[in-house]
Short mmCIF file of C-alpha atoms in Angstrom, two decimals:
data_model
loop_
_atom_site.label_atom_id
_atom_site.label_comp_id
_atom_site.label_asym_id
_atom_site.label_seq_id
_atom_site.Cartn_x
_atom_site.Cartn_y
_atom_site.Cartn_z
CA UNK A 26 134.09 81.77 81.69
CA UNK A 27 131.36 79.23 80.13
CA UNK A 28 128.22 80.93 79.42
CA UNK A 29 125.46 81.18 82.56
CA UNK A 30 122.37 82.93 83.45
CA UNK A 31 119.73 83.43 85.82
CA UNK A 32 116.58 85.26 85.71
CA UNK A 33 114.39 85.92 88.68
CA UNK A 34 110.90 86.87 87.47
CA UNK A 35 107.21 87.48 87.94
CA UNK A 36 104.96 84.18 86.84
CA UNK A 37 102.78 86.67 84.83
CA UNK A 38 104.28 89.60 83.05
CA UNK A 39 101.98 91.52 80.99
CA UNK A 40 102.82 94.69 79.23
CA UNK A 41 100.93 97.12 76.61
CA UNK A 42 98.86 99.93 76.56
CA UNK A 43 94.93 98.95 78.08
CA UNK A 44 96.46 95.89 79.80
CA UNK A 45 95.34 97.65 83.48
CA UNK A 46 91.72 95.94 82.27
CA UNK A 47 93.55 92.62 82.94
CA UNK A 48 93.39 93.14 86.51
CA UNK A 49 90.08 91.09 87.59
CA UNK A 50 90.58 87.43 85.81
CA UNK A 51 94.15 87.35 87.39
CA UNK A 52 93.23 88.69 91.03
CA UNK A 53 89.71 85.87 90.97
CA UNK A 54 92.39 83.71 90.00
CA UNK A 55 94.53 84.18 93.33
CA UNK A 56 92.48 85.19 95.96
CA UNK A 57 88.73 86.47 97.08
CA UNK A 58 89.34 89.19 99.51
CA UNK A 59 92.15 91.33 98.16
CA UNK A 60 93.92 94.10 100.11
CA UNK A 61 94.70 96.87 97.66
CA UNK A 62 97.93 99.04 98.75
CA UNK A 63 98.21 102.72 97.00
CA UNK A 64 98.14 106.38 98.09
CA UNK A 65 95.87 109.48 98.44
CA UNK A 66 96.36 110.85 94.63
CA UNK A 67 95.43 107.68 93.12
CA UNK A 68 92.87 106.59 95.08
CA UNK A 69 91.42 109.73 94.12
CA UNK A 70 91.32 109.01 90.25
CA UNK A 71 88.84 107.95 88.66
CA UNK A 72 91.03 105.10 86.74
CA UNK A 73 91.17 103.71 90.14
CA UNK A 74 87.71 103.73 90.76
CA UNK A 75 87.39 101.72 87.74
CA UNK A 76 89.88 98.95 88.37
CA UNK A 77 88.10 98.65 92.13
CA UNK A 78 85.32 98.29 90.19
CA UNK A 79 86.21 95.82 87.94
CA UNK A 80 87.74 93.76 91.18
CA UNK A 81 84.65 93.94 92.21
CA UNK A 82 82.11 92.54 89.86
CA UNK A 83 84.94 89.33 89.25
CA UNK A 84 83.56 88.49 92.98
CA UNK A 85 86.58 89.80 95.05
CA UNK A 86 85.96 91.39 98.72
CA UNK A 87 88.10 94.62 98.21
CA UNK A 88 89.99 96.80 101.10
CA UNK A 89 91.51 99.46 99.90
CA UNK A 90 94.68 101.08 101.94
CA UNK A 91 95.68 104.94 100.91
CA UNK A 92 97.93 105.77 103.11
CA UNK A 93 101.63 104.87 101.55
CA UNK A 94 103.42 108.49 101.49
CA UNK A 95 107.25 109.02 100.16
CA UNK A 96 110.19 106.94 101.40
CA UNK A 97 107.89 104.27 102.81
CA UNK A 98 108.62 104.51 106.89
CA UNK A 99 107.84 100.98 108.32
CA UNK A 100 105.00 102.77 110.55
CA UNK A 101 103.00 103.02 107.19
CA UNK A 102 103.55 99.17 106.37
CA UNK A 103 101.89 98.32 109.99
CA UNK A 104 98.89 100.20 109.09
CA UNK A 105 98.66 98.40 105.99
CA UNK A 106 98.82 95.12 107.65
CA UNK A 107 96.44 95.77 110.28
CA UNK A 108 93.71 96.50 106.91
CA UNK A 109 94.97 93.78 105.40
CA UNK A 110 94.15 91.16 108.95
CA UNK A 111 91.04 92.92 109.47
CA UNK A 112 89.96 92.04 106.05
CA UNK A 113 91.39 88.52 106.18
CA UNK A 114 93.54 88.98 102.96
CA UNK A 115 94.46 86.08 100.94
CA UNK A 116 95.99 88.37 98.36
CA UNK A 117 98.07 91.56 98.08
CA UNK A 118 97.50 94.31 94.98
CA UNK A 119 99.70 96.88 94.59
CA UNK A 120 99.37 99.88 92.48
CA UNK A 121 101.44 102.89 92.54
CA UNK A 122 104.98 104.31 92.28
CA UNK A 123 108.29 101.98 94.08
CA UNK A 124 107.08 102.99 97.30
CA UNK A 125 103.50 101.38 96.90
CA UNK A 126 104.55 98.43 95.43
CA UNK A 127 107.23 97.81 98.31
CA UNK A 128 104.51 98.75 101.16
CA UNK A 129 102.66 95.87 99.34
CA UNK A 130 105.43 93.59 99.33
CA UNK A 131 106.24 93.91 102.72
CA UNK A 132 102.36 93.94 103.72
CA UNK A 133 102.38 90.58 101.65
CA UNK A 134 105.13 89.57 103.60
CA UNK A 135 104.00 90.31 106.93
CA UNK A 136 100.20 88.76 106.46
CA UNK A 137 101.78 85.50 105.69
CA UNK A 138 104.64 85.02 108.22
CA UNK A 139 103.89 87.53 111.08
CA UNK A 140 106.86 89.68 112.99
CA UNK A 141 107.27 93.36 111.66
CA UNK A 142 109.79 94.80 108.67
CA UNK A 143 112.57 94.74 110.62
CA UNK A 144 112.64 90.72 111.44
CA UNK A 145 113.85 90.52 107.66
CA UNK A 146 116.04 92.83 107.08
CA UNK A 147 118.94 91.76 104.72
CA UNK A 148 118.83 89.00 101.87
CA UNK A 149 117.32 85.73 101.88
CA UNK A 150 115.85 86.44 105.68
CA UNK A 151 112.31 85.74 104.64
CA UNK A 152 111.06 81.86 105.22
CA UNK A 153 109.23 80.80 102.42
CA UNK A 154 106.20 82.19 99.84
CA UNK A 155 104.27 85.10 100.64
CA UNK A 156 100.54 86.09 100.05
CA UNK A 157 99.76 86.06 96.34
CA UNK A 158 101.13 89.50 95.05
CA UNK A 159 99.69 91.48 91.95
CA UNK A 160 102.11 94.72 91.07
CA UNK A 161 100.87 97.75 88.43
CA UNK A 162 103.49 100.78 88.34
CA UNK A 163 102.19 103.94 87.62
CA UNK A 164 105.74 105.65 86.90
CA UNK A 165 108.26 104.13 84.74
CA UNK A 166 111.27 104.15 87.33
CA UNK A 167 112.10 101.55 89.95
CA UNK A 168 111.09 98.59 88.19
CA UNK A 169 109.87 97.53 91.54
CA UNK A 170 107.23 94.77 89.65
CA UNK A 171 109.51 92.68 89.05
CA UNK A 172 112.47 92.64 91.27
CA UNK A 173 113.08 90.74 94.86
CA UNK A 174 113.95 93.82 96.80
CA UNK A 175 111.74 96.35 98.82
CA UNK A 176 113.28 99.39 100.72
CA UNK A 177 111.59 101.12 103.71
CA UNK A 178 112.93 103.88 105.56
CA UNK A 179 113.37 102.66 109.76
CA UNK A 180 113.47 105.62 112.27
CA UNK A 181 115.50 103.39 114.73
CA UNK A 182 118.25 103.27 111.12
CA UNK A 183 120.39 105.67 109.72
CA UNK A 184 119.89 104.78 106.02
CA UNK A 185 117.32 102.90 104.09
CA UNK A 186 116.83 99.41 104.36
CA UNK A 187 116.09 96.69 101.87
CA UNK A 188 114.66 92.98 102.49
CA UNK A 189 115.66 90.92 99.39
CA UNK A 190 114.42 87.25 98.52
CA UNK A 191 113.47 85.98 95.74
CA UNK A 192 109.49 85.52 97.87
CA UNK A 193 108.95 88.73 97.23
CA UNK A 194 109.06 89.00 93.34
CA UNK A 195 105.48 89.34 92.45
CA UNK A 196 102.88 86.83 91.42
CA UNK A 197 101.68 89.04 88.39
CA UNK A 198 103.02 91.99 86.85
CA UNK A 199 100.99 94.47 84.88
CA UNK A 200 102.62 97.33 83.06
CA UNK A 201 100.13 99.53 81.48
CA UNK A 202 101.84 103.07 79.83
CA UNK A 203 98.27 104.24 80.05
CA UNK A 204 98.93 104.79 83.52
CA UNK A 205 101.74 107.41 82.93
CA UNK A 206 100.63 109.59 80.88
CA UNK A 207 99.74 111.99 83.70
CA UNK A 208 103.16 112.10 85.39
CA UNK A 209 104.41 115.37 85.05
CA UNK A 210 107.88 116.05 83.94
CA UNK A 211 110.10 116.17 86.84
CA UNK A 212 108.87 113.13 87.98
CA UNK A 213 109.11 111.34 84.22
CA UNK A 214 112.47 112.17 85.06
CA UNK A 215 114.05 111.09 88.04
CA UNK A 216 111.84 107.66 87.63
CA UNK A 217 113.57 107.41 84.20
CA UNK A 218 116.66 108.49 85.09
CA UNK A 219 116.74 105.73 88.03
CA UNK A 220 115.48 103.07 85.80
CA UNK A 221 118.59 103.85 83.35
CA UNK A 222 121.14 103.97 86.29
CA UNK A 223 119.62 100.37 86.70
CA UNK A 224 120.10 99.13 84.10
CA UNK A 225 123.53 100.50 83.24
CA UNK A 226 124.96 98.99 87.20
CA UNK A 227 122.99 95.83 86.23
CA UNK A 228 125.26 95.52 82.97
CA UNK A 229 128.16 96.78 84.25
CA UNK A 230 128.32 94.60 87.69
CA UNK A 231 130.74 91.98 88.34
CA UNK A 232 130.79 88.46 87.10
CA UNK A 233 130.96 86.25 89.59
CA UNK A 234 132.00 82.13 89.21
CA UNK A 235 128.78 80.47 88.12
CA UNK A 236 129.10 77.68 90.59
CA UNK A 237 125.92 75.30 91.54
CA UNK A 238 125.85 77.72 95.01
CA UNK A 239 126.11 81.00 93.56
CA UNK A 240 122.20 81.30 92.96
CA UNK A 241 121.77 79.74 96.52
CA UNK A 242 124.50 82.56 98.07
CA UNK A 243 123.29 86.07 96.58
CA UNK A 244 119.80 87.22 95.51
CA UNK A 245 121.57 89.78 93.27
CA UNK A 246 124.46 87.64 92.02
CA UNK A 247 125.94 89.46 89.26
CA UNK A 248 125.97 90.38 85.69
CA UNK A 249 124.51 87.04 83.08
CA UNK A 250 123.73 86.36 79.60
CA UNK A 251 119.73 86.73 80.75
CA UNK A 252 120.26 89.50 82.72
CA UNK A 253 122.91 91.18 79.94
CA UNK A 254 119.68 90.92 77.71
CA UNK A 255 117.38 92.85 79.44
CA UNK A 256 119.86 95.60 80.63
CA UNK A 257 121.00 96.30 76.77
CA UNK A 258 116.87 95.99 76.16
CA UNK A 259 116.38 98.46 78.53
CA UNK A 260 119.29 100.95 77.87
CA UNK A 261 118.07 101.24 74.24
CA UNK A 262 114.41 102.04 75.25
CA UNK A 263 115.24 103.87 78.07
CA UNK A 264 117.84 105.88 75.68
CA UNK A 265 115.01 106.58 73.12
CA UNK A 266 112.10 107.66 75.16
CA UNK A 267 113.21 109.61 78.29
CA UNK A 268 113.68 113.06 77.17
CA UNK A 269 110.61 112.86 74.82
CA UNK A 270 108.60 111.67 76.94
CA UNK A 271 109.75 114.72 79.77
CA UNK A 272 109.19 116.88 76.89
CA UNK A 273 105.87 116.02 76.05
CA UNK A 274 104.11 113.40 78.24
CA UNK A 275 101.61 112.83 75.54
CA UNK A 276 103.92 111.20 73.82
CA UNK A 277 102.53 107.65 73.74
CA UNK A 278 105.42 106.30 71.90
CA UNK A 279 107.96 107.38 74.08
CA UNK A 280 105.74 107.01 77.32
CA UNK A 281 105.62 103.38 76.21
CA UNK A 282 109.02 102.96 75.46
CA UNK A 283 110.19 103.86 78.59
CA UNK A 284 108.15 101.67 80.87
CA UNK A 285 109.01 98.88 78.52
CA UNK A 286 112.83 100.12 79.52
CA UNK A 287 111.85 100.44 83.02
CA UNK A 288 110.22 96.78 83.50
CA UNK A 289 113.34 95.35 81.69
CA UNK A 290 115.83 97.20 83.75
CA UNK A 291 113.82 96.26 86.61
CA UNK A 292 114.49 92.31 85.22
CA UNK A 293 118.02 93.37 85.14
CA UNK A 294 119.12 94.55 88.12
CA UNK A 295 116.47 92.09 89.88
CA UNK A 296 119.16 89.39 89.39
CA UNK A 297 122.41 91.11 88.80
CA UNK A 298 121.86 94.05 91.27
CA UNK A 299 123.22 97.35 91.75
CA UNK A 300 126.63 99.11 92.49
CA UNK A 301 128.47 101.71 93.75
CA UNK A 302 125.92 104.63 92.80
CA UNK A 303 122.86 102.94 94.65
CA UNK A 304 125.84 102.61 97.59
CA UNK A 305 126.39 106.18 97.79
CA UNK A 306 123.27 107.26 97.17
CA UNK A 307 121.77 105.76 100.27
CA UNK A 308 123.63 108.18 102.53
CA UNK A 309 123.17 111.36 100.43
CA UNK A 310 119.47 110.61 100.39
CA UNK A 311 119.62 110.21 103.51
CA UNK A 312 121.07 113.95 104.06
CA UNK A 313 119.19 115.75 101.49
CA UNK A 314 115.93 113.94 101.14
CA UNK A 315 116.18 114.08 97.45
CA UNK A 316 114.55 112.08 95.72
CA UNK A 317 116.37 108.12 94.92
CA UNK A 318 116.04 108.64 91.39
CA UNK A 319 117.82 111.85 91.23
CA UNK A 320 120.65 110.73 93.50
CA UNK A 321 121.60 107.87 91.55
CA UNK A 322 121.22 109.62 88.09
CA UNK A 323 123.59 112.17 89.50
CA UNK A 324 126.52 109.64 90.91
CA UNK A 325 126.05 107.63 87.53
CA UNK A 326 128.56 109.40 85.83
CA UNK A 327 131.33 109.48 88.01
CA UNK A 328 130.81 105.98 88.68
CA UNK A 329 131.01 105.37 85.54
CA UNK A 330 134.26 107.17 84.99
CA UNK A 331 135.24 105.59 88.08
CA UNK A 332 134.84 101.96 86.61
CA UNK A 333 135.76 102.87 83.48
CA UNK A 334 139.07 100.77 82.76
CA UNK A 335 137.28 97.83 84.59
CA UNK A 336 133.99 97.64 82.08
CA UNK A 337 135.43 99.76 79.41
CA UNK A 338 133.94 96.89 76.90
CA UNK A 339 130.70 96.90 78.55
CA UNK A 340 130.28 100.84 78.37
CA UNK A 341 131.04 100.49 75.22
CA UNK A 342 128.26 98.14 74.29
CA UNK A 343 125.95 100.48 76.25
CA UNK A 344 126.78 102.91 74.04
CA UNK A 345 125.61 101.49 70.97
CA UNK A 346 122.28 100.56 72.76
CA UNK A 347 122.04 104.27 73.25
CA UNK A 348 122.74 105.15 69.48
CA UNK A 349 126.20 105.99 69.49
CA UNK A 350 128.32 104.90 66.76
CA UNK A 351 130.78 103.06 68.49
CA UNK A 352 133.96 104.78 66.75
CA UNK A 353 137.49 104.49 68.60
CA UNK A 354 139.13 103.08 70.92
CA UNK A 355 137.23 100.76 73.36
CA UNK A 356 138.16 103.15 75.99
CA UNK A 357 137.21 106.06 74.05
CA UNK A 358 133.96 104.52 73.10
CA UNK A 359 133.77 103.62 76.85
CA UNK A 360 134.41 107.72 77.49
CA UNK A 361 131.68 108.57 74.89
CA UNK A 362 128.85 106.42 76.75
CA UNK A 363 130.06 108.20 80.19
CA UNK A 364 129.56 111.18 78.17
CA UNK A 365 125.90 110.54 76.40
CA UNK A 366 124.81 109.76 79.86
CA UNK A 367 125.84 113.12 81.28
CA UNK A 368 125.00 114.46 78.60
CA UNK A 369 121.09 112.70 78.39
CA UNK A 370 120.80 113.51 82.19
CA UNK A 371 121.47 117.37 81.94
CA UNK A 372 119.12 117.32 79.30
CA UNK A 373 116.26 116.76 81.64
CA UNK A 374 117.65 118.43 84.63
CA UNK A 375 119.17 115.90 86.85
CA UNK A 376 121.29 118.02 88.91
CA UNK A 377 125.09 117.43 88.17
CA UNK A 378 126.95 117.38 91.15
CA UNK A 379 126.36 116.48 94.86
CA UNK A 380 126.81 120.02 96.34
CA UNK A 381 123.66 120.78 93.99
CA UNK A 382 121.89 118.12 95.89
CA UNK A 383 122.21 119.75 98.81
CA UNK A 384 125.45 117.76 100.05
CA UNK A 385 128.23 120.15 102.16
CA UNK A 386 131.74 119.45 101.83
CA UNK A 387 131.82 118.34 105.34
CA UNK A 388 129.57 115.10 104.96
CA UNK A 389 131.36 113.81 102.37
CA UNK A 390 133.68 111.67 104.81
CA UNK A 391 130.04 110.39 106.58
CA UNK A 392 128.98 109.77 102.95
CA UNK A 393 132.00 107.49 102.33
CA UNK A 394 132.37 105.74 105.21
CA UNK A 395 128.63 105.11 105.32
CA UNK A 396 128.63 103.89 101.26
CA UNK A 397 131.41 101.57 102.13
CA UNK A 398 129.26 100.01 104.53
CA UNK A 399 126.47 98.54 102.44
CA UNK A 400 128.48 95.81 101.21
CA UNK A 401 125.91 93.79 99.43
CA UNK A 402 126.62 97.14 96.76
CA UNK A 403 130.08 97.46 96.99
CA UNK A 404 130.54 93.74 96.44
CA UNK A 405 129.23 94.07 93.38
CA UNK A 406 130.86 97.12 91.98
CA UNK A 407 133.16 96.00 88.75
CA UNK A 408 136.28 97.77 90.45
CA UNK A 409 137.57 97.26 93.96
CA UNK A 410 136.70 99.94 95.99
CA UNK A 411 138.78 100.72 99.22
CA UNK A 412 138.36 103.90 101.63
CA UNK A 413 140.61 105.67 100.09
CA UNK A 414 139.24 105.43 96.23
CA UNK A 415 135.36 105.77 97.48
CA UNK A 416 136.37 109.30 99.26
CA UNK A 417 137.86 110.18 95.83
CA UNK A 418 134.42 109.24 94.19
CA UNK A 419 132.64 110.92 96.39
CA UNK A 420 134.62 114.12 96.40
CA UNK A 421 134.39 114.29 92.63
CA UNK A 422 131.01 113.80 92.56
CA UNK A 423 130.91 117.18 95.17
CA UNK A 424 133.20 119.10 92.58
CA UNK A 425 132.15 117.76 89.33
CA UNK A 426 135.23 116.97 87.94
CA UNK A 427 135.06 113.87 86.69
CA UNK A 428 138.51 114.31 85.22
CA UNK A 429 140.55 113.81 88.05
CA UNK A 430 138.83 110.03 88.20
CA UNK A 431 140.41 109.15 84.52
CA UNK A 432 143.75 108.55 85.28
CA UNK A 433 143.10 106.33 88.50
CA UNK A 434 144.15 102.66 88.56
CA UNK A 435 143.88 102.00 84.66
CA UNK A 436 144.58 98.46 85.68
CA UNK A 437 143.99 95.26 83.40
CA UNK A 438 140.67 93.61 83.89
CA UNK A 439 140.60 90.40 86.22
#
């Protein structure tokens, strides 16, 4: 296959320690009467107060909405809106965890072409550019910044859903480590832990034909030589700075590191998109109400086992980005990564098995059937998946043997 890539991506990207303070010259730049989208902790912190302030004296109107909790239910995003047409917003700021950078995609969305959430459900549903859209993580997880997706939980919906287009990628992207220092360590965890399951689907995704459709067809259309780069990036920084930084969250090194690995991953998976483990893991969140990060991080392994004979050159590559020294077999350097990863996630506590999530043995036909049914994942696992073989998945991932997925179809790649 000739060599092709696509990269979907912020205009602005801006990354380093202090870089918050960049805020003001790039929001005068966009808009005068910005709606600013966060929740009740940070609104409360002083940093905040600062970055208001420096909105402020650059000449912007400023409306601040604090009321974005967990899982983001589309109720939340209409309250947002409302502040946002009371104000008369011509641009959207966003500063938070995943969830407050969706609520002010969506928000973005919704000021500009009217309707509510669910009018655009799906991929490629929304009609053209949104609101001008400034995005500043405070964790170092879903990479949210940078990518075309935002998920909101719908009461009138079983399961999550996302709206994907490449409209909703953000104007400006600032990534400030600065801003992490104060997560505490479970959450330094399942945010890095679901920024390396990104960025390890995102490499390990299938190829598709590069035809002149393909980037017309799919927002997330498959594994590239850009989006390769930035996975490999990110599985090497991710790799490097996750368990430091849970063990000491002063680290400034590794709290650095893995936002850098976060952002990339989030560049990764932005174009190539995610698999099997985001698939399942939108049921079993569903069940448990664990958190995304944790559910992912948990599947990853098994998935990975599961694709194994499929990507076994690609899991091999991911293991030298994580340090291994790449001695063997490809498919025993393939079983090594699978390994490290377990091995990286236990580490810092990711629970190992679904039953430890909270699953019972009784869902796990629900949590099949349902998995199989968000086919924009599934279609972009790197080995078929059929009823049959994503029950088999899912009931490993209950028992934690990932042993008995070794031996299945060790078929030649396509």
């Amino acid at each position: 296959m000739s060599l092709f890539g696509t990269l979907r991506m912020p205009r602005n990207l801006v990354f380093g320690a202090g870089q918050r303070h960049a805020l003001p010259p790039f929001a005068a730049s966009l808009g005068q009467r910005a709606l600013v989208v966060t929740d009740e902790r940070l609104a409360a912190d002083p940093m905040f107060a600062k970055l208001l302030d420096g909105l402020t004296k650059a000449g912007l109107r400023v409306r601040v909405f604090d009321r974005v909790i967990a899982e983001l239910p589309v109720a939340c995003i209409a309250e947002a809106v409302e502040a946002g047409r009371a104000l008369g917003a011509d641009l959207v700021i966003g500063i938070g965890g995943g969830s407050c950078l969706d609520a002010a995609k969506v928000a973005a969305l919704l000021l500009t072409h009217g309707g509510t959430a669910s009018d655009y459900y799906g991929e490629f549903r929304v009609p053209g550019p949104v609101l001008p859209l400034i995005c500043i993580p405070t964790t170092s997880g879903t990479g949210s910044e940078v990518t075309p997706v935002a998920v909101v939980t719908d009461p009138d919906r079983a399961l999550k859903v996302g709206i994907a287009s490449p409209h909703l990628i953000s104007h400006t992207a600032i990534c400030d480590p600065e801003l992490t220092y104060s997560c505490p360590p479970g959450l330094t965890a399942v945010s890095g832990a679901d920024a390396l399951t990104h960025a390890i689907e995102a490499y390990t995704t299938m190829r598709r034909q590069p035809g002149p459709a393909l980037v017309h067809e799919h927002v997330f259309l498959g594994k590239n030589a850009l989006s390769d780069h930035y996975a490999l990036l990110a599985v090497s920084h991710i790799a490097a700075g996750l368990k430091r930084a849970c063990d000491d969250g002063a680290d400034i090194e590794a709290r650095g590191r893995l936002m850098l690995g976060a952002t990339a991953a989030g560049l990764a998976f932005g174009t190539a998109g995610t698999a099997a483990a985001h698939a399942v893991q939108y049921p079993v969140g569903a069940m448990t109400h664990t958190p995304h990060g944790a559910g992912v991080a948990t599947l990853m392994p098994y998935v990975m086992t599961f694709n194994s004979a499929w990507c076994a050159r690609e899991l091999a590559e991911i293991g030298k980005a994580m340090g291994l020294a790449g001695r063997g077999t490809q498919a025993e350097q393939a079983a090594a990564t699978v390994d490290e990863v377990d091995r990286l996630f236990a580490a810092i506590a990711i629970p190992r098995t679904l039953a430890a999530l909270g699953v019972k043995e009784t869902q796990l036909p629900q949590i099949a059937e349902q998995s199989m049914g968000i086919t924009r994942l599934i279609k972009n696992n790197p080995r078929p998946i059929d009823d049959a073989s994503m029950m088999e998945l899912v009931q490993a991932a209950y028992s934690g043997d990932r042993m008995q997925l070794r031996s299945e179809d060790k078929a030649d790649r396509p």
